[in-house]
Coordinates of C-alpha atoms in Angstrom, one line a residue:
M1 CA -0.9 44.8 -4.1
L2 CA 2.5 44.9 -2.4
F3 CA 4.5 44.5 -5.6
E4 CA 4.0 46.4 -8.9
S5 CA 4.9 43.2 -10.9
V6 CA 4.2 39.4 -10.6
F7 CA 7.8 39.1 -11.6
Y8 CA 9.0 41.1 -8.6
E9 CA 6.7 39.1 -6.2
L10 CA 8.0 35.7 -7.6
S11 CA 11.6 36.7 -7.3
V12 CA 11.2 37.7 -3.6
L13 CA 9.2 34.5 -3.0
L14 CA 12.0 32.4 -4.5
I15 CA 14.9 34.1 -2.7
F16 CA 12.9 33.9 0.6
A17 CA 12.1 30.2 0.1
A18 CA 15.8 29.6 -0.6
G19 CA 16.7 31.3 2.7
V20 CA 14.1 29.3 4.7
A21 CA 15.3 26.1 3.0
F22 CA 19.0 26.9 3.9
V23 CA 17.9 27.0 7.6
G24 CA 16.0 23.9 7.0
T25 CA 19.0 22.0 5.7
L26 CA 21.0 23.0 8.8
L27 CA 18.2 21.4 10.9
R28 CA 18.4 18.4 8.4
Q29 CA 14.8 18.9 7.4
P30 CA 13.5 17.9 3.9
L31 CA 12.8 20.7 1.5
I32 CA 9.0 20.0 1.6
V33 CA 8.9 21.2 5.3
S34 CA 11.0 24.2 4.4
F35 CA 8.9 25.3 1.5
I36 CA 5.5 24.9 3.3
A37 CA 7.1 26.9 6.2
A38 CA 8.2 29.5 3.8
G39 CA 4.6 29.7 2.3
I40 CA 3.2 30.1 5.8
I41 CA 5.5 33.0 6.7
A42 CA 5.0 34.6 3.2
G43 CA 1.2 34.2 3.7
P44 CA -1.4 36.6 5.1
S45 CA -0.7 35.4 8.7
F46 CA 2.8 36.9 8.8
L47 CA 4.5 38.9 5.9
D48 CA 1.5 38.8 3.5
I49 CA 3.7 39.0 0.4
A50 CA 2.2 36.1 -1.7
H51 CA -0.8 37.5 -3.6
S52 CA -0.4 36.1 -7.1
T53 CA -2.6 33.1 -6.3
E54 CA -3.4 32.3 -10.1
H55 CA 0.2 32.3 -11.0
L56 CA 1.2 30.2 -8.2
E57 CA -1.6 27.7 -8.9
L58 CA -0.6 27.5 -12.5
L59 CA 3.0 26.8 -11.7
A60 CA 1.9 24.3 -9.0
E61 CA -0.2 22.4 -11.6
L62 CA 2.9 22.1 -13.9
G63 CA 4.9 20.8 -10.9
I64 CA 2.4 18.2 -10.1
S65 CA 2.1 17.0 -13.7
L66 CA 6.0 16.7 -13.8
L67 CA 5.9 14.7 -10.5
L68 CA 3.3 12.3 -11.8
F69 CA 5.2 12.0 -15.1
V70 CA 8.4 11.0 -13.2
V71 CA 6.5 8.6 -11.1
G72 CA 5.2 6.9 -14.2
L73 CA 8.7 7.1 -15.8
K74 CA 10.3 5.3 -12.9
L75 CA 7.7 2.8 -12.3
D76 CA 9.9 -0.1 -11.6
L77 CA 7.8 -3.4 -11.4
H78 CA 11.0 -5.4 -11.5
L79 CA 11.9 -4.0 -8.0
I80 CA 8.6 -5.2 -6.7
R81 CA 9.2 -8.7 -8.1
T82 CA 12.8 -8.9 -6.9
T83 CA 11.7 -8.1 -3.2
G84 CA 9.1 -10.9 -3.5
T85 CA 5.6 -10.8 -2.1
V86 CA 6.7 -8.7 0.9
A87 CA 6.5 -5.5 -1.2
L88 CA 3.0 -6.1 -2.4
L89 CA 1.7 -7.5 0.9
T90 CA 3.4 -4.9 3.1
G91 CA 2.4 -2.0 0.7
L92 CA -1.3 -3.1 0.4
G93 CA -1.5 -4.2 4.0
Q94 CA -0.2 -0.8 5.3
V95 CA -2.5 1.1 3.1
L96 CA -5.5 -1.0 4.3
F97 CA -4.7 -0.8 7.9
T98 CA -4.0 2.9 7.9
S99 CA -7.0 3.9 5.9
V100 CA -9.5 1.8 7.9
V101 CA -8.1 2.6 11.4
G102 CA -7.5 6.2 10.3
Y103 CA -11.2 6.4 9.1
L104 CA -12.4 5.2 12.5
I105 CA -10.2 7.8 14.3
C106 CA -11.5 10.5 12.0
L107 CA -15.1 9.6 12.7
A108 CA -14.4 9.5 16.4
L109 CA -13.0 13.1 16.1
G110 CA -16.4 14.2 14.8
M111 CA -15.5 14.4 11.0
S112 CA -18.1 13.6 8.3
P113 CA -17.8 10.2 6.6
L114 CA -16.7 11.8 3.3
V115 CA -14.0 14.0 5.0
S116 CA -12.9 11.0 7.1
V117 CA -12.4 9.0 3.8
Y118 CA -10.2 11.8 2.5
V119 CA -8.2 12.3 5.6
A120 CA -7.7 8.6 6.2
I121 CA -6.5 7.9 2.7
A122 CA -4.1 11.0 2.9
L123 CA -2.5 9.4 6.0
T124 CA -1.6 6.2 4.1
F125 CA 1.0 7.5 1.7
S126 CA 4.6 8.0 2.4
S127 CA 7.1 10.1 0.4
T128 CA 9.3 8.0 -1.9
I129 CA 11.4 11.1 -2.7
I130 CA 12.2 11.8 0.9
I131 CA 12.9 8.2 1.7
V132 CA 15.3 7.6 -1.2
K133 CA 17.2 10.7 -0.3
L134 CA 17.6 9.8 3.4
L135 CA 18.5 6.2 2.6
S136 CA 21.0 7.2 0.0
D137 CA 22.6 9.7 2.4
K138 CA 23.0 6.8 4.9
G139 CA 24.3 4.3 2.3
E140 CA 21.3 2.0 3.0
I141 CA 19.6 2.2 -0.4
D142 CA 20.8 -1.3 -1.4
S143 CA 20.3 -2.9 2.0
L144 CA 17.6 -5.4 2.5
H145 CA 15.3 -3.1 4.4
G146 CA 16.0 -0.3 1.8
R147 CA 14.9 -2.6 -1.1
V148 CA 11.8 -3.8 0.8
A149 CA 11.0 -0.1 1.7
L150 CA 11.3 1.0 -2.0
G151 CA 9.2 -1.9 -3.2
F152 CA 6.2 -1.1 -0.9
L153 CA 6.6 2.7 -1.5
I154 CA 6.2 1.9 -5.2
V155 CA 3.0 0.0 -4.5
Q156 CA 1.8 3.1 -2.5
D157 CA 2.6 5.3 -5.5
I158 CA 0.5 3.1 -7.8
V159 CA -2.4 3.0 -5.3
V160 CA -2.4 6.9 -4.8
V161 CA -2.4 7.4 -8.6
L162 CA -5.3 5.0 -9.0
V163 CA -7.2 6.7 -6.2
M164 CA -6.8 10.1 -7.7
I165 CA -7.7 8.8 -11.1
V166 CA -11.0 7.4 -9.8
L167 CA -11.9 10.5 -7.8
S168 CA -11.2 13.1 -10.5
A169 CA -12.8 11.0 -13.2
L170 CA -16.0 10.0 -11.4
G171 CA -16.5 12.9 -9.0
V172 CA -17.4 10.8 -5.9
G173 CA -21.0 11.3 -4.6
S174 CA -22.2 13.4 -7.6
G175 CA -25.0 12.5 -9.9
S176 CA -27.9 10.0 -10.0
S177 CA -27.4 6.2 -10.3
D178 CA -28.5 6.3 -13.9
G179 CA -26.1 9.2 -14.6
L180 CA -23.3 7.5 -12.8
A181 CA -23.7 4.3 -14.8
M182 CA -23.5 6.3 -18.0
Q183 CA -20.5 8.1 -16.7
L184 CA -18.8 4.9 -15.8
L185 CA -19.4 3.5 -19.2
T186 CA -18.0 6.8 -20.9
V187 CA -15.0 6.6 -18.5
V188 CA -14.4 3.0 -19.5
L189 CA -14.6 3.6 -23.1
T190 CA -12.4 6.7 -23.2
G191 CA -10.1 5.0 -20.8
V192 CA -9.6 2.0 -23.2
L193 CA -9.0 4.5 -26.0
M194 CA -6.3 6.4 -24.1
L195 CA -4.6 3.1 -22.9
A196 CA -4.7 1.9 -26.6
G197 CA -3.0 5.1 -27.8
V198 CA -0.4 4.8 -25.1
A199 CA 0.3 1.1 -26.0
L200 CA 0.7 2.0 -29.7
F201 CA 3.0 4.8 -28.8
I202 CA 5.1 2.4 -26.7
R203 CA 5.2 -0.2 -29.3
Y204 CA 6.0 1.9 -32.4
G205 CA 7.0 5.5 -31.6
A206 CA 8.7 6.1 -28.2
E207 CA 12.1 4.5 -28.7
R208 CA 12.5 5.8 -32.3
L209 CA 11.4 9.3 -31.4
L210 CA 13.8 9.5 -28.4
E211 CA 16.6 8.1 -30.4
R212 CA 16.2 10.9 -32.9
L213 CA 16.2 13.5 -30.0
A214 CA 19.1 12.0 -28.1
G215 CA 21.6 14.0 -30.1
A216 CA 20.3 17.2 -28.8
P217 CA 19.8 17.0 -25.0
E218 CA 18.1 20.4 -24.6
L219 CA 15.6 19.4 -27.4
M220 CA 14.9 16.1 -25.5
L221 CA 14.2 18.0 -22.3
V222 CA 11.8 20.4 -23.9
F223 CA 10.1 17.5 -25.7
V224 CA 9.5 15.4 -22.5
V225 CA 8.2 18.4 -20.5
G226 CA 5.9 19.3 -23.5
F227 CA 4.8 15.7 -23.9
A228 CA 4.0 15.4 -20.2
V229 CA 2.0 18.7 -20.1
A230 CA 0.3 18.0 -23.4
T231 CA -0.9 14.5 -22.4
A232 CA -2.1 15.9 -19.1
S233 CA -4.1 18.5 -21.0
L234 CA -5.5 15.8 -23.4
S235 CA -6.6 13.7 -20.4
D236 CA -8.3 16.6 -18.8
Y237 CA -10.1 17.4 -22.1
M238 CA -11.4 13.8 -22.3
G239 CA -12.9 14.0 -18.8
F240 CA -10.1 12.5 -16.8
S241 CA -7.5 14.3 -14.7
K242 CA -4.4 15.9 -15.6
E243 CA -2.6 13.6 -13.1
L244 CA -3.7 10.6 -15.1
G245 CA -2.4 12.1 -18.4
A246 CA 1.0 13.0 -16.9
F247 CA 1.3 9.6 -15.3
L248 CA 0.5 7.7 -18.5
A249 CA 2.9 10.0 -20.4
G250 CA 5.7 8.8 -18.0
V251 CA 4.6 5.2 -18.3
S252 CA 4.8 5.4 -22.1
L253 CA 8.5 6.3 -21.9
A254 CA 9.3 4.0 -19.0
S255 CA 10.2 1.2 -21.3
T256 CA 12.6 3.1 -23.4
S257 CA 16.4 3.0 -22.9
Y258 CA 16.4 6.8 -22.2
R259 CA 14.2 6.6 -19.0
E260 CA 17.1 7.1 -16.5
V261 CA 18.5 10.0 -18.6
I262 CA 15.1 11.8 -18.7
G263 CA 14.4 11.2 -15.1
G264 CA 17.9 12.5 -14.1
R265 CA 17.4 15.7 -16.2
L266 CA 13.8 16.3 -14.9
A267 CA 14.5 15.8 -11.2
G268 CA 15.6 19.3 -10.5
L269 CA 12.9 20.9 -12.7
R270 CA 10.3 18.8 -11.0
D271 CA 11.5 19.9 -7.5
F272 CA 11.6 23.5 -8.5
M273 CA 8.1 23.4 -9.9
L274 CA 6.8 21.6 -6.9
L275 CA 8.1 24.5 -4.8
F276 CA 5.2 26.6 -5.9
F277 CA 2.7 24.0 -4.8
F278 CA 4.1 23.8 -1.4
L279 CA 4.5 27.7 -1.2
G280 CA 0.9 28.1 -2.2
L281 CA -0.2 25.3 0.3
G282 CA 1.6 27.1 3.2
A283 CA 0.3 30.6 2.1
H284 CA -3.3 29.3 2.1
L285 CA -3.0 27.6 5.5
D286 CA -5.3 29.5 7.9
L287 CA -3.4 29.8 11.2
S288 CA -6.6 30.8 13.0
T289 CA -7.9 27.3 12.5
I290 CA -4.8 25.6 13.9
G291 CA -5.9 25.9 17.5
E292 CA -9.1 23.8 16.8
S293 CA -7.2 21.4 14.6
L294 CA -4.1 21.0 16.7
G295 CA -5.4 18.2 18.9
A296 CA -6.6 16.2 16.0
A297 CA -3.3 16.9 14.1
V298 CA -1.2 15.6 17.1
L299 CA -3.4 12.4 17.5
L300 CA -3.3 11.7 13.8
S301 CA 0.4 12.4 13.6
L302 CA 1.0 9.9 16.5
F303 CA -1.0 7.4 14.7
V304 CA 1.1 7.7 11.5
L305 CA 4.4 7.9 13.5
I306 CA 3.6 4.7 15.4
G307 CA 0.8 2.9 13.7
N308 CA 2.4 2.7 10.2
P309 CA 5.7 1.3 11.4
F310 CA 3.8 -1.0 13.7
I311 CA 1.7 -2.7 10.9
V312 CA 4.8 -3.0 8.6
M313 CA 6.7 -4.8 11.5
V314 CA 3.8 -7.1 12.0
I315 CA 3.5 -8.1 8.4
M316 CA 7.3 -8.4 7.9
G317 CA 7.7 -10.5 11.1
T318 CA 5.0 -12.7 10.0
M319 CA 6.6 -13.3 6.6
G320 CA 9.9 -14.4 8.4
Y321 CA 12.0 -11.1 8.5
S322 CA 14.0 -10.2 11.6
K323 CA 12.8 -7.6 14.0
R324 CA 15.6 -5.2 13.0
T325 CA 14.7 -5.4 9.2
G326 CA 11.1 -4.8 10.0
F327 CA 11.8 -1.9 12.3
L328 CA 14.1 -0.1 9.9
A329 CA 11.7 -0.7 6.9
G330 CA 8.8 0.4 9.2
L331 CA 10.4 3.8 9.9
T332 CA 10.2 4.7 6.3
V333 CA 6.4 4.9 6.4
A334 CA 6.2 7.1 9.6
Q335 CA 5.3 10.2 7.6
I336 CA 2.8 11.3 5.0
S337 CA 4.0 12.5 1.6
E338 CA 3.6 15.3 -1.1
F339 CA 1.0 12.9 -2.6
S340 CA -1.1 13.3 0.6
L341 CA -1.0 17.0 0.3
I342 CA -1.9 16.9 -3.5
F343 CA -4.6 14.3 -2.7
I344 CA -6.3 16.5 -0.1
A345 CA -6.0 19.5 -2.3
L346 CA -7.8 17.5 -5.1
G347 CA -10.6 16.8 -2.6
A348 CA -10.8 20.6 -1.9
A349 CA -11.0 21.3 -5.7
L350 CA -13.8 18.8 -6.0
G351 CA -15.7 20.4 -3.1
H352 CA -15.5 17.3 -1.0
V353 CA -13.4 18.8 1.9
G354 CA -12.8 22.3 3.2
A355 CA -9.9 24.5 3.9
V356 CA -9.9 23.4 7.6
D357 CA -9.4 19.8 6.4
V358 CA -6.6 20.8 4.0
G359 CA -4.9 22.7 7.0
L360 CA -5.3 19.6 9.2
V361 CA -3.5 17.3 6.7
T362 CA -0.9 19.9 6.0
L363 CA -0.2 20.3 9.7
V364 CA 0.1 16.4 10.0
G365 CA 2.4 16.5 7.1
L366 CA 4.7 19.1 8.8
I367 CA 4.8 17.1 12.1
T368 CA 5.3 13.7 10.7
I369 CA 7.8 14.6 8.0
G370 CA 9.8 16.6 10.5
L371 CA 9.9 14.0 13.2
S372 CA 10.3 11.0 10.9
T373 CA 13.4 12.5 9.3
Y374 CA 15.2 12.4 12.6
M375 CA 13.8 8.9 13.2
I376 CA 15.3 7.6 10.0
L377 CA 18.6 9.5 10.4
Y378 CA 19.1 8.1 14.0
S379 CA 17.5 4.7 13.3
G380 CA 20.5 2.8 14.8
Y381 CA 20.1 4.6 18.1
L382 CA 16.4 4.1 18.1
Y383 CA 16.8 0.3 17.4
R384 CA 19.3 -0.2 20.1
W385 CA 17.1 1.7 22.6
L386 CA 13.9 -0.2 21.6
E387 CA 15.5 -3.6 20.8
P388 CA 14.5 -5.2 24.1
W389 CA 10.8 -4.6 23.4
L390 CA 10.9 -5.5 19.6
G391 CA 11.1 -9.3 20.1
V392 CA 7.4 -9.7 19.9
F393 CA 7.5 -8.7 16.2
E394 CA 9.8 -11.6 15.4
F395 CA 6.9 -14.1 15.2
R396 CA 9.1 -16.9 13.7
T397 CA 12.7 -17.6 12.8
P398 CA 13.8 -15.0 10.3
Y399 CA 14.5 -17.6 7.7
R400 CA 14.4 -15.1 4.8
E401 CA 17.6 -13.5 6.1
Q402 CA 19.5 -16.8 6.7
M403 CA 20.8 -17.0 3.2
G404 CA 23.4 -19.6 2.8
E405 CA 24.5 -19.5 6.5
P406 CA 27.7 -21.4 6.6
E407 CA 28.2 -24.5 8.7
T408 CA 30.6 -22.9 11.0
T409 CA 31.3 -26.1 12.9
A410 CA 32.5 -27.8 9.8
T411 CA 34.2 -24.9 7.9
H412 CA 37.2 -23.1 9.3
T413 CA 37.0 -19.3 9.0
D414 CA 40.3 -17.3 9.1
V415 CA 38.8 -13.9 7.9
I416 CA 35.4 -12.3 8.0
V417 CA 35.0 -9.5 5.5
F418 CA 32.1 -7.1 6.0
G419 CA 31.1 -5.5 2.7
L420 CA 31.4 -7.3 -0.6
G421 CA 31.4 -4.2 -2.8
R422 CA 34.3 -3.7 -5.4
F423 CA 36.9 -3.1 -2.8
G424 CA 35.7 -5.7 -0.4
N425 CA 35.2 -8.2 -3.2
N426 CA 38.8 -7.7 -4.3
V427 CA 40.2 -7.9 -0.8
A428 CA 38.3 -11.1 -0.1
R429 CA 39.6 -12.7 -3.4
G430 CA 43.1 -11.7 -2.6
L431 CA 42.9 -13.3 0.8
R432 CA 41.5 -16.5 -0.7
Q433 CA 44.3 -16.6 -3.2
Q434 CA 46.7 -16.5 -0.2
G435 CA 45.1 -19.7 1.1
L436 CA 42.9 -18.1 3.8
E437 CA 39.3 -19.2 4.4
V438 CA 37.2 -16.1 4.0
L439 CA 33.5 -15.6 5.0
G440 CA 31.8 -12.6 3.3
V441 CA 29.0 -10.6 4.9
D442 CA 27.0 -8.0 3.0
F443 CA 23.6 -6.3 3.5
D444 CA 22.7 -6.5 -0.2
P445 CA 21.0 -9.9 -0.9
E446 CA 21.8 -9.8 -4.6
V447 CA 25.6 -9.4 -3.8
V448 CA 25.4 -12.3 -1.4
R449 CA 23.7 -14.5 -4.0
H450 CA 26.3 -13.6 -6.6
W451 CA 29.1 -14.4 -4.2
Q452 CA 27.5 -17.7 -3.2
A453 CA 27.0 -18.6 -6.9
Q454 CA 30.8 -18.7 -7.2
S455 CA 30.9 -21.1 -4.3
H456 CA 32.3 -18.7 -1.9
P457 CA 30.9 -18.7 1.8
A458 CA 28.7 -15.6 2.3
V459 CA 25.8 -14.6 4.4
Y460 CA 23.4 -11.8 4.5
G461 CA 24.1 -9.5 7.5
D462 CA 24.5 -6.0 8.7
A463 CA 27.4 -4.6 10.7
N464 CA 24.9 -2.5 12.6
D465 CA 23.0 -5.6 13.7
T466 CA 24.6 -6.4 17.1
S467 CA 22.6 -9.6 17.7
Y468 CA 23.5 -11.0 14.2
V469 CA 27.3 -10.3 14.5
A470 CA 27.3 -12.5 17.6
L471 CA 26.2 -15.4 15.6
L472 CA 29.3 -15.4 13.3
P473 CA 32.3 -17.7 13.9
L474 CA 34.1 -14.9 15.8
Q475 CA 36.2 -17.4 17.9
Q476 CA 37.7 -19.0 14.7
A477 CA 38.5 -15.7 12.9
R478 CA 41.9 -14.2 13.1
W479 CA 40.8 -11.1 11.3
V480 CA 37.6 -9.2 10.9
I481 CA 37.8 -6.6 8.1
S482 CA 35.3 -3.8 7.5
T483 CA 35.4 -2.5 3.9
I484 CA 32.3 -0.4 4.6
P485 CA 33.5 3.2 4.3
P486 CA 32.0 5.9 6.6
H487 CA 29.8 8.6 5.3
P488 CA 31.7 11.0 2.9
A489 CA 31.0 13.9 5.4
G490 CA 32.8 12.0 8.2
I491 CA 32.3 9.4 10.8
T492 CA 29.1 9.5 12.8
Q493 CA 28.2 7.8 16.1
D494 CA 25.9 5.6 14.1
D495 CA 28.8 4.4 11.8
P496 CA 28.5 0.7 11.0
T497 CA 32.3 0.0 11.5
L498 CA 32.3 1.7 14.9
T499 CA 29.2 -0.3 15.9
L500 CA 30.9 -3.5 14.6
M501 CA 34.0 -2.8 16.7
K502 CA 32.0 -2.1 19.9
T503 CA 30.1 -5.4 19.3
L504 CA 33.3 -7.4 18.8
R505 CA 34.6 -6.1 22.1
A506 CA 31.4 -6.9 23.9
H507 CA 31.5 -10.5 22.7
G508 CA 35.1 -11.0 23.8
Y509 CA 36.6 -11.1 20.2
R510 CA 40.4 -11.5 20.5
G511 CA 41.5 -11.3 16.9
R512 CA 42.5 -8.3 14.9
V513 CA 40.2 -5.7 13.3
V514 CA 40.7 -3.7 10.1
A515 CA 38.6 -0.7 9.1
T516 CA 38.3 1.3 5.8
V517 CA 38.1 5.0 5.4
Q518 CA 38.1 7.4 2.5
R519 CA 39.8 10.4 4.3
A520 CA 43.1 10.3 6.1
V521 CA 41.6 12.6 8.8
D522 CA 39.3 9.8 9.9
V523 CA 42.1 7.3 10.6
P524 CA 42.7 8.4 14.2
R525 CA 39.0 8.0 15.1
Y526 CA 39.1 4.3 14.1
K527 CA 42.4 3.8 15.8
Q528 CA 41.0 5.1 19.0
A529 CA 38.0 2.8 18.6
G530 CA 40.3 -0.2 18.5
A531 CA 41.1 -0.8 14.9
D532 CA 44.5 -2.6 14.5
A533 CA 44.9 -1.4 10.9
V534 CA 43.1 1.2 8.8
L535 CA 42.9 0.9 5.0
L536 CA 42.8 4.0 2.7
P537 CA 41.8 2.5 -0.7
F538 CA 42.1 5.6 -2.8
A539 CA 45.3 6.8 -1.1
D540 CA 46.8 3.2 -1.2
A541 CA 45.9 2.9 -4.9
A542 CA 47.4 6.3 -5.7
H543 CA 50.6 5.4 -3.8
R544 CA 50.8 2.1 -5.7
A545 CA 50.3 3.9 -9.0
V546 CA 53.0 6.3 -8.4
E547 CA 55.4 3.4 -7.5
Q548 CA 54.6 1.8 -10.8
I549 CA 55.1 5.0 -12.7
I550 CA 58.4 5.7 -11.0
R551 CA 59.5 2.0 -11.6
A552 CA 58.6 2.2 -15.2
D553 CA 60.5 5.4 -15.6
E554 CA 63.6 4.0 -13.9
E555 CA 63.5 0.9 -16.2
E556 CA 63.2 3.1 -19.2
A557 CA 66.2 5.2 -18.1
E558 CA 68.1 1.9 -17.3
E559 CA 67.4 0.6 -20.9
E560 CA 68.5 3.9 -22.4
R561 CA 71.8 3.7 -20.5
A562 CA 72.4 0.2 -21.5
G563 CA 71.8 1.2 -25.2
G564 CA 68.5 -0.7 -25.4
T565 CA 65.3 0.6 -26.9
A566 CA 63.0 2.8 -24.8
G567 CA 59.7 1.3 -24.0
G568 CA 58.8 1.0 -20.4
T569 CA 55.4 -0.2 -19.3
L570 CA 53.0 1.0 -16.8
A571 CA 51.7 -2.6 -16.3
G572 CA 52.4 -3.8 -12.8

């Protein structure tokens, strides 16, 4: 053994994983890729410093339990309902397509039917954690394609949990038919008992208990972790999987008013504990088998990178979404997830797949997660490059995105405002109060509906969508105002306001353009791009506040000189 103590070994592994992850962040890669890479380097093929297998596996099981707990805790069926049937049909349609076609590809590669089932199912799931992070960083989490993607990712999460429950509870392929029938009956009875216990806890205990613990945040954290692990242990004892117990523990607290608080506090701990799963996965990856698996991994990776987005675009195009929305939503399923790795590891634990198969899926994960990250980050470039060939996916008029499109021939438009958030909303209202006709454009359907409910002209649209911008009443508008701020880290080439200004110039718009920034250093960039004026909301608000303070101070001093009573006001 290289280290005298497990503590020494884990400390070295942690600092080593942090170093590899730092390099990964410079390459804009998710932590999953970095942690698996750290495990590979720390494993027997390279440095050979990861020997405490039992300890890593125990910590990995805790991490998986917390992951399933958080999935149950954040099970947002309301999001699926608000995105309509598209979330359900796209989620299930993609799972069905990928599993069936993937199964046939695996059979063609010479895999056994059982192994083909496992690998094909592992290819169907996409990472909710990674997608949420990437869309949040790009400011697209509330866009139409972002909402649809989150909807069908939740459907995927439900499917993978159900599949893992069935596999771990029944032990596919084991036992006689009579024994299997009795096992099924036992599973159903104990399952009903568990669900009844969860229902009673939700009805009578969850909210009251958490309310008592809310005054001590540290105690609440200890309780929810203990509750998740204890329920996982109980489920395992009753013949089910630990994953089922952890998932049901999360579901039992999902209806409480403390779900967001609990989820926020557990996020960091969950990611930390999952680190050990990915480290162990990488450490056990036998690089000597990569040569024979590389061809299959590349083929399956291409299937995931191309086939998954393809079926999403087909389904969404059939349902009346634009080619752009379908393309951007489709990119979010162009990778496999941490659940895929957990699922194939479960198959290995049950003896259904071998180490070579686990290595194959892990390699596919590294390839697809690594490449799809860049595909999502640079989705705007990809769309503009592929747009001429994507028209085949717009099978019908995208009526679902023509929400309240104004009659531009009958209604005059003075100003078009892109972005109806708090700042854009106030700008639009102020312009309307000045007698100007304002058309609002936003990529959040809920915001558009709210604006329309107040009898204000508004349409769903995206400043990055060059074909859509051309349909707006540009010849009528004297001003086009973008209140969409750039990314906090600075302006990128994929910035929506830059894209909007290029589109306006391309279509001969002769009016004036106003952009919005958060940092004064970004003003010259927009000016060079053709903005006639640049708004600095925070700086302008601070300047206005200072003026009011100084004015109030001067009024108070004037009153004192006049012999009046002091009592200035800050109200402007």
